[in-house]
Short mmCIF file of C-alpha atoms and ligand atoms in Angstrom, two decimals:
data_model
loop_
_atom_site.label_atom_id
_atom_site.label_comp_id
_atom_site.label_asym_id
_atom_site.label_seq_id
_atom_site.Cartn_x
_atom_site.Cartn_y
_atom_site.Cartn_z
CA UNK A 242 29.52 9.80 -11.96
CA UNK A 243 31.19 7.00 -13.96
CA UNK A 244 34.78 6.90 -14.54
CA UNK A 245 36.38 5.09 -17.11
CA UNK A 246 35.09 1.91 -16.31
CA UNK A 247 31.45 1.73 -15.46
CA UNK A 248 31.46 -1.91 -14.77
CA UNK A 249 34.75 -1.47 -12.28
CA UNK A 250 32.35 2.21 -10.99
CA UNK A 251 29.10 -0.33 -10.25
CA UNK A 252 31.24 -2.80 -8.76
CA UNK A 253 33.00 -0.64 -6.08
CA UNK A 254 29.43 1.01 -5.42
CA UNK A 255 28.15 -2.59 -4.98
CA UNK A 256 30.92 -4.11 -2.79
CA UNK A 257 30.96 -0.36 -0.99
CA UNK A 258 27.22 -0.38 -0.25
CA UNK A 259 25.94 -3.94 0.06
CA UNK A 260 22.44 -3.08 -0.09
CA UNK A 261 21.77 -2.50 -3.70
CA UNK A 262 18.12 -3.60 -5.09
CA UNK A 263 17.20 -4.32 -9.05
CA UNK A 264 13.92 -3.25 -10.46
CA UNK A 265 13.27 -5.32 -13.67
CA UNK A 266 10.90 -4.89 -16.37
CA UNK A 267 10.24 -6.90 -19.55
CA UNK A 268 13.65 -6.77 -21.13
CA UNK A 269 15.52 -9.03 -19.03
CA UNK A 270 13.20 -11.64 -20.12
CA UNK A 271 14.22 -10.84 -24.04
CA UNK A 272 16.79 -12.88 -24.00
CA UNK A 273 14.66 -15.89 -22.54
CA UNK A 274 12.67 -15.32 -25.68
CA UNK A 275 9.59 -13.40 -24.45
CA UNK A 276 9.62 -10.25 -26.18
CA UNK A 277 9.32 -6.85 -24.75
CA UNK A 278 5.93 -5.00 -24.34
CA UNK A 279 7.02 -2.09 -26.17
CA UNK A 280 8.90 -2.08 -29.71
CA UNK A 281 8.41 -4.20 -33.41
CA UNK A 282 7.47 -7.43 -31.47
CA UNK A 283 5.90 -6.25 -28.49
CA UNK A 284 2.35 -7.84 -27.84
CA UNK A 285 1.17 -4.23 -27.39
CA UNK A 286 1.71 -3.94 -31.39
CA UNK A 287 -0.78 -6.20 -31.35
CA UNK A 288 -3.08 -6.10 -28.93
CA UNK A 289 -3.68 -2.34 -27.92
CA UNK A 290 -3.74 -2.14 -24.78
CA UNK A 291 -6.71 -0.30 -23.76
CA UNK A 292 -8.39 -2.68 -26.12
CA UNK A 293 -7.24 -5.50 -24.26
CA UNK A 294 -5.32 -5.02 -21.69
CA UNK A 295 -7.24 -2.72 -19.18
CA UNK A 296 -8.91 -3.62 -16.23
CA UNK A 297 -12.51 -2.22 -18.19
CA UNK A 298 -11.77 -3.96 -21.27
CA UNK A 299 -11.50 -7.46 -19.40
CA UNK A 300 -14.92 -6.40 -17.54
CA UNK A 301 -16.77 -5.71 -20.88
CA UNK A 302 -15.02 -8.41 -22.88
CA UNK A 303 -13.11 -10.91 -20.96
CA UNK A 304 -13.16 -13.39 -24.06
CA UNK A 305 -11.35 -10.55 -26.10
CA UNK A 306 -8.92 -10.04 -23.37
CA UNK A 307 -8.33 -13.71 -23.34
CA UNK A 308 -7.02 -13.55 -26.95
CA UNK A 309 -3.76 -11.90 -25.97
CA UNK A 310 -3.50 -13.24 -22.62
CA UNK A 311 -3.28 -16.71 -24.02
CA UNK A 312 -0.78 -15.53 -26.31
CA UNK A 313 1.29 -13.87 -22.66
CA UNK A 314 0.78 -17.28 -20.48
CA UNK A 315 2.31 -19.39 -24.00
CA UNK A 316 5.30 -17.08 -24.43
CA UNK A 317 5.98 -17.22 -20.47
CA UNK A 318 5.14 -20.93 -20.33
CA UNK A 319 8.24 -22.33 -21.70
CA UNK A 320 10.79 -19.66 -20.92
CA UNK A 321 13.62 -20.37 -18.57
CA UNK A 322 15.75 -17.74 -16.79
CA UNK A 323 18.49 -16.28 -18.50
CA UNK A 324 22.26 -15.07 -17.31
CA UNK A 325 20.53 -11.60 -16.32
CA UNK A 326 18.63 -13.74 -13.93
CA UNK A 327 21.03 -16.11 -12.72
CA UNK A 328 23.97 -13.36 -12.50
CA UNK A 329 21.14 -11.12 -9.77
CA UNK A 330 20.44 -14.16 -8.08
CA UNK A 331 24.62 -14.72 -7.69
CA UNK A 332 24.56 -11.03 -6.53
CA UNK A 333 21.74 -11.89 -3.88
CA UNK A 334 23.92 -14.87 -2.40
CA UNK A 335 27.14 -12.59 -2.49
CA UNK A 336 25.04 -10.17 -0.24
CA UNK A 337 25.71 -7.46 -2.60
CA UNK A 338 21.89 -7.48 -3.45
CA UNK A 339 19.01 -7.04 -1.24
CA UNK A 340 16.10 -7.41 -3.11
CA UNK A 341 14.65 -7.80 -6.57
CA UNK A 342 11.31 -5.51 -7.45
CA UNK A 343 10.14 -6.85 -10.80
CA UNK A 344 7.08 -5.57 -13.21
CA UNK A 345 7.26 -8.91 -14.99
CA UNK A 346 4.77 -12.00 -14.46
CA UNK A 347 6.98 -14.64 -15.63
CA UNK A 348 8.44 -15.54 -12.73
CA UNK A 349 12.15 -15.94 -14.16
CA UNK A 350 13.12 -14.46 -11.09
CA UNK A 351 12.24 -17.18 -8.84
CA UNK A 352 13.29 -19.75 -11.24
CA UNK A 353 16.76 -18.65 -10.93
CA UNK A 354 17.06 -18.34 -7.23
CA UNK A 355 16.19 -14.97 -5.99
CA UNK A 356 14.76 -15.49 -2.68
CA UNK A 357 13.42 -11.69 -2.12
CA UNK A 358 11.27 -11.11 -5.38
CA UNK A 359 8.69 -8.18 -5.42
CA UNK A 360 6.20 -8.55 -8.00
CA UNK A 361 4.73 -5.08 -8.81
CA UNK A 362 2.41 -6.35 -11.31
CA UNK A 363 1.76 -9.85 -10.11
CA UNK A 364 2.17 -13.07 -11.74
CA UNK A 365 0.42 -15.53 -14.23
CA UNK A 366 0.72 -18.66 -12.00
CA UNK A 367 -2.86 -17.90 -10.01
CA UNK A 368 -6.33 -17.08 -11.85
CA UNK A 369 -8.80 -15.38 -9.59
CA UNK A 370 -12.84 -14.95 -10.08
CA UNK A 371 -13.31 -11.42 -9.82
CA UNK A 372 -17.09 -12.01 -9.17
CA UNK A 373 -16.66 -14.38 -6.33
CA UNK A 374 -12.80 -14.16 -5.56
CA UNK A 375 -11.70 -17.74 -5.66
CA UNK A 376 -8.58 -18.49 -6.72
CA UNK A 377 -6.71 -21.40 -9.01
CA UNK A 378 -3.52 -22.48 -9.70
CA UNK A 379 -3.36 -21.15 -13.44
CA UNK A 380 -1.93 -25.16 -14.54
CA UNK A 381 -5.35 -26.24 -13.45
CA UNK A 382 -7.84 -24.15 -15.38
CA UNK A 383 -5.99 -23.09 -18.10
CA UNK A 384 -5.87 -25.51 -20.83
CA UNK A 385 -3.88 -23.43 -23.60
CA UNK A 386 -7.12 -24.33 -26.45
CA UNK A 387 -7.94 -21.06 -26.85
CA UNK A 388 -10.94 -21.13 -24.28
CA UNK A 389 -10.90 -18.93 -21.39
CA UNK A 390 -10.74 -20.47 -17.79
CA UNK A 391 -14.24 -20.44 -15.83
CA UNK A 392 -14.23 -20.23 -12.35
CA UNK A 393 -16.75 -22.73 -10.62
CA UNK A 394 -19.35 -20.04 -10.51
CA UNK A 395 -19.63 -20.21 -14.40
CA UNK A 396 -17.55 -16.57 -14.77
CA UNK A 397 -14.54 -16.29 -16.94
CA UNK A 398 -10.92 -16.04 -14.54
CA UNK A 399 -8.26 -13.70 -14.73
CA UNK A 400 -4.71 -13.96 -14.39
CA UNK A 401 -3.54 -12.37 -11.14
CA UNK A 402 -2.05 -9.50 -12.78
CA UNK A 403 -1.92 -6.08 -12.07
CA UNK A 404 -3.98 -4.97 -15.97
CA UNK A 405 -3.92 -0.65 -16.67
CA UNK A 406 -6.78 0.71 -14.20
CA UNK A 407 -6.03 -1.75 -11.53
CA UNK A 408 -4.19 -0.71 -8.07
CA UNK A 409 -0.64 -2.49 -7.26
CA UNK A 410 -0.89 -4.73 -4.84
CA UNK A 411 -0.70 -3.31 -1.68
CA UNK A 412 2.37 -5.20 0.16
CA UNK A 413 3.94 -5.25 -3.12
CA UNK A 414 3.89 -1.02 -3.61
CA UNK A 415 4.34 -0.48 0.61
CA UNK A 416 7.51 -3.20 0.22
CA UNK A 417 9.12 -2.05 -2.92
CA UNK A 418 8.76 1.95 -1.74
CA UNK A 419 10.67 0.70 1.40
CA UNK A 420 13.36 -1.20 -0.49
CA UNK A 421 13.76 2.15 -2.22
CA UNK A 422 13.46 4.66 0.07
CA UNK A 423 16.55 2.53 1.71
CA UNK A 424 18.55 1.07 -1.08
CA UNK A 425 22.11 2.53 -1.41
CA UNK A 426 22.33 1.51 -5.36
CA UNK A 427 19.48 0.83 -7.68
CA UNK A 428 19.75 -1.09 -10.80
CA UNK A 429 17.11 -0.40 -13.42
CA UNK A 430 17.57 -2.96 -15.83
CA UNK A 431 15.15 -3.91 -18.84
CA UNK A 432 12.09 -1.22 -18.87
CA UNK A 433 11.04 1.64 -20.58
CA UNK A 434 10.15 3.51 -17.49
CA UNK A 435 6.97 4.75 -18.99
CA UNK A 436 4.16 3.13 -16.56
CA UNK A 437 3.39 4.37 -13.32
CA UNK A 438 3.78 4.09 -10.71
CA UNK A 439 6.64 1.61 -11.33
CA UNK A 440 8.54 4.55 -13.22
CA UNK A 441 8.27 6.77 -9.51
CA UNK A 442 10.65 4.30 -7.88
CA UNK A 443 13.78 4.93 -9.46
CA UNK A 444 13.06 8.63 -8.82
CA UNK A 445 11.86 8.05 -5.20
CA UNK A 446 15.63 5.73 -4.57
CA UNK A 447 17.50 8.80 -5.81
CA UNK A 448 15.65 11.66 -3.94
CA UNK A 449 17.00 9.08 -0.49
CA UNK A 450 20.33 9.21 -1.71
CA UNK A 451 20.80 5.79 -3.81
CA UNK A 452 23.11 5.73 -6.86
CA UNK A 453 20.50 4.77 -10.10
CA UNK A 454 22.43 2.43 -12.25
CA UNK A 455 20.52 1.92 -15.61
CA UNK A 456 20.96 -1.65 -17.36
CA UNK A 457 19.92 -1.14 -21.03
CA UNK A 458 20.55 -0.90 -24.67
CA UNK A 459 18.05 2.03 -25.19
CA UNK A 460 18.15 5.27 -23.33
CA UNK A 461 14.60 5.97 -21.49
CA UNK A 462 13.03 8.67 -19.75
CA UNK A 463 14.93 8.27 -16.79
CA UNK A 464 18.46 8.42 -18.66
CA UNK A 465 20.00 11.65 -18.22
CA UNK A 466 17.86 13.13 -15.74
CA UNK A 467 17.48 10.65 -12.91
CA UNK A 468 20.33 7.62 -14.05
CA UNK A 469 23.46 7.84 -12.25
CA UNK A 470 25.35 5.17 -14.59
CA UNK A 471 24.15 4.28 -17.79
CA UNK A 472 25.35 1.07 -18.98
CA UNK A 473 24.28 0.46 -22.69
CA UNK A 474 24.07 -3.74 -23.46
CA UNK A 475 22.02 -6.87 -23.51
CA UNK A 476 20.79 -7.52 -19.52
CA UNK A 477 22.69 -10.48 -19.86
CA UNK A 478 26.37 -9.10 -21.27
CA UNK A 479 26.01 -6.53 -19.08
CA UNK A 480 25.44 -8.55 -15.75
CA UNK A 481 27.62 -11.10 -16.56
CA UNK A 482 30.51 -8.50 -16.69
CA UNK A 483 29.62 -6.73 -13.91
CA UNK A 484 30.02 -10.13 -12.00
CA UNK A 485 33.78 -10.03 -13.76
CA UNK A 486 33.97 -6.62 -12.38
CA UNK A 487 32.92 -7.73 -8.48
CA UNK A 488 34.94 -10.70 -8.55
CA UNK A 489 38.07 -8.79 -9.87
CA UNK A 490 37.70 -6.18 -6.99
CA UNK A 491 37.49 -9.00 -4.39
CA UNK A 492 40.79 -10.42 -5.72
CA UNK A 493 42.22 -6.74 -5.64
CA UNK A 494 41.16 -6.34 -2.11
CA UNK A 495 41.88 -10.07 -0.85
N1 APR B 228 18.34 -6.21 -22.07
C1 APR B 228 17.95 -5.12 -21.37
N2 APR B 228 16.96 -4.31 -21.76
C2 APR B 228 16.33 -4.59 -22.91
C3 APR B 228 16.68 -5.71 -23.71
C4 APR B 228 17.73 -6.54 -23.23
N3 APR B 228 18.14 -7.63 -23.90
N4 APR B 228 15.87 -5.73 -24.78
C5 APR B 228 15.05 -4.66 -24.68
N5 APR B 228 15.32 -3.97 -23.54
C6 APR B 228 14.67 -2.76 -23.01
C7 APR B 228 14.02 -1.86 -24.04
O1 APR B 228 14.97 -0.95 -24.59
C8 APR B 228 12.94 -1.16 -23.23
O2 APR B 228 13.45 0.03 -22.65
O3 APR B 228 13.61 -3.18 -22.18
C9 APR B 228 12.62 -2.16 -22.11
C10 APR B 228 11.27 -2.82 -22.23
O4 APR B 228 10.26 -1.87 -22.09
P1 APR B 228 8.70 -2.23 -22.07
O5 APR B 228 8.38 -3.15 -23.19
O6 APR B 228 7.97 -0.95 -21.99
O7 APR B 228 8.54 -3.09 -20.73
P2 APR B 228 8.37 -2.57 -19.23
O8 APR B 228 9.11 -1.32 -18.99
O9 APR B 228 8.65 -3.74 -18.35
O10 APR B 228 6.83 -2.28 -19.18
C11 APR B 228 6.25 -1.92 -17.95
O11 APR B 228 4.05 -1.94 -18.86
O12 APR B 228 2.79 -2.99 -20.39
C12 APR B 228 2.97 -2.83 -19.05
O13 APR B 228 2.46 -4.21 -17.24
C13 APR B 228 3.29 -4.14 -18.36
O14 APR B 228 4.96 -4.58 -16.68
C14 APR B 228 4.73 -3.97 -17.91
C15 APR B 228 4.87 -2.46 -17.82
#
């Protein structure tokens, strides 16, 4: 489907279609310094994830699960958003992008100005008690020691994040199915496409007719079989020149 140009190829689709949506997983954070999931300095290297990261695990052991999700709410902490964020965000107010679906917790999408954020997997600014189901502003409970975060029952908190075993949200999976089912272009930028049922949406945006536009230095599962436009780079290069690419069409066309 790409010509010689992708970038000029996802422009045209962009400016032709104004109604393009981004799904985002950890690797457009990368280059705010949190590292992907996946890979040589991915947390799951070091915390295996149905050690740790599962909805079970937390049950049996929240203490143990609080060892690596202290080390997730310190890497998000100080991050800020990066060009990849900033450059979707510039989309959004050009009305070339409808919506943002994102698996990460960081929040980097909001921090740069996307108003229409969909977060699959939740985020790390609320703790909730899953024995009584209060809720807390993570900056309140969480002091960063090392200690876990008690709820005033006495129970340990946990993040508001979607861990393996639990459902997605429900507005969040009935919203970002819509956005999908209705999206003319999709950009996949920054994940491995290897959890589900985030990995179904790209698939579920092509079987309604969108163009998949994949944002990423690796290929993934969905490269080749359900990508459109493959567009190998750093989230960040690869945004930033596909705003070169938009704003060089609107001069052409002016
Ligand atoms: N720009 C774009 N993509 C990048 C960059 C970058 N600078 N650096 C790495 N990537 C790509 C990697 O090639 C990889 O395909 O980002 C992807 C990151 O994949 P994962 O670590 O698997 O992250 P993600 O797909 O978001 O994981 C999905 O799994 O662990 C759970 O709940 C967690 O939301 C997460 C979900």
């Amino acid at each position: 489907m790409a010509g010689d140009d992708p970038f000029a190829e996802v422009a045209r689709l962009l400016a032709e279609r104004r109604n393009a949506v981004a799904l985002t997983g950890a690797g457009i954070s990368v280059e705010s310094g949190i590292p992907a999931f996946r890979g040589a300095q991915g947390l799951w290297e070091k915390y295996a994830p149905m050690e740790y990261a599962t909805i079970g695990a937390f049950i049996r052991s929240p203490e143990k699960s609080w060892r690596m999700l202290t080390e997730l709410l310190s890497l998000c902490g100080g991050a800020t958003p990066n060009a990849a964020h900033t450059g979707l965000a510039e989309l959004e107010s050009m009305g070339l992008l409808r919506a943002v679906i994102t698996q990460n917790v960081d929040r980097l999408h909001q921090a740069a100005g996307t108003g229409k954020v969909i977060e699959y997997h939740g985020n790390l600014e609320e703790l909730v008690c899953i024995t009584c189901w209060r809720n807390f502003p993570t900056r309140e409970r969480w002091k960063g020691d090392g200690s876990p975060p008690r709820c005033d029952c006495g129970e340990i908190l946990k993040p508001n994040i979607v861990m393996f075993g639990e459902p997605i949200p429900w507005t969040a999976q009935e919203r970002a199915e819509e956005e999908a089912r209705s999206c003319g272009v999709l950009l996949v930028i920054g994940t491995s496409a290897q959890v589900t049922p985030a990995c179904d949406i790209p698939r579920l945006a092509k079987k309604a007719g969108a163009a998949v536009v994949e944002i990423n230095p690796e290929e993934t599962r969905l490269t080749g079989t359900v990508t459109d436009i493959h567009i190998s780079g750093a989230a960040s290069d690869v945004v930033r020149g596909l705003l070169r690419s938009v704003s060089s069409l609107q001069k052409k066309n002016d």
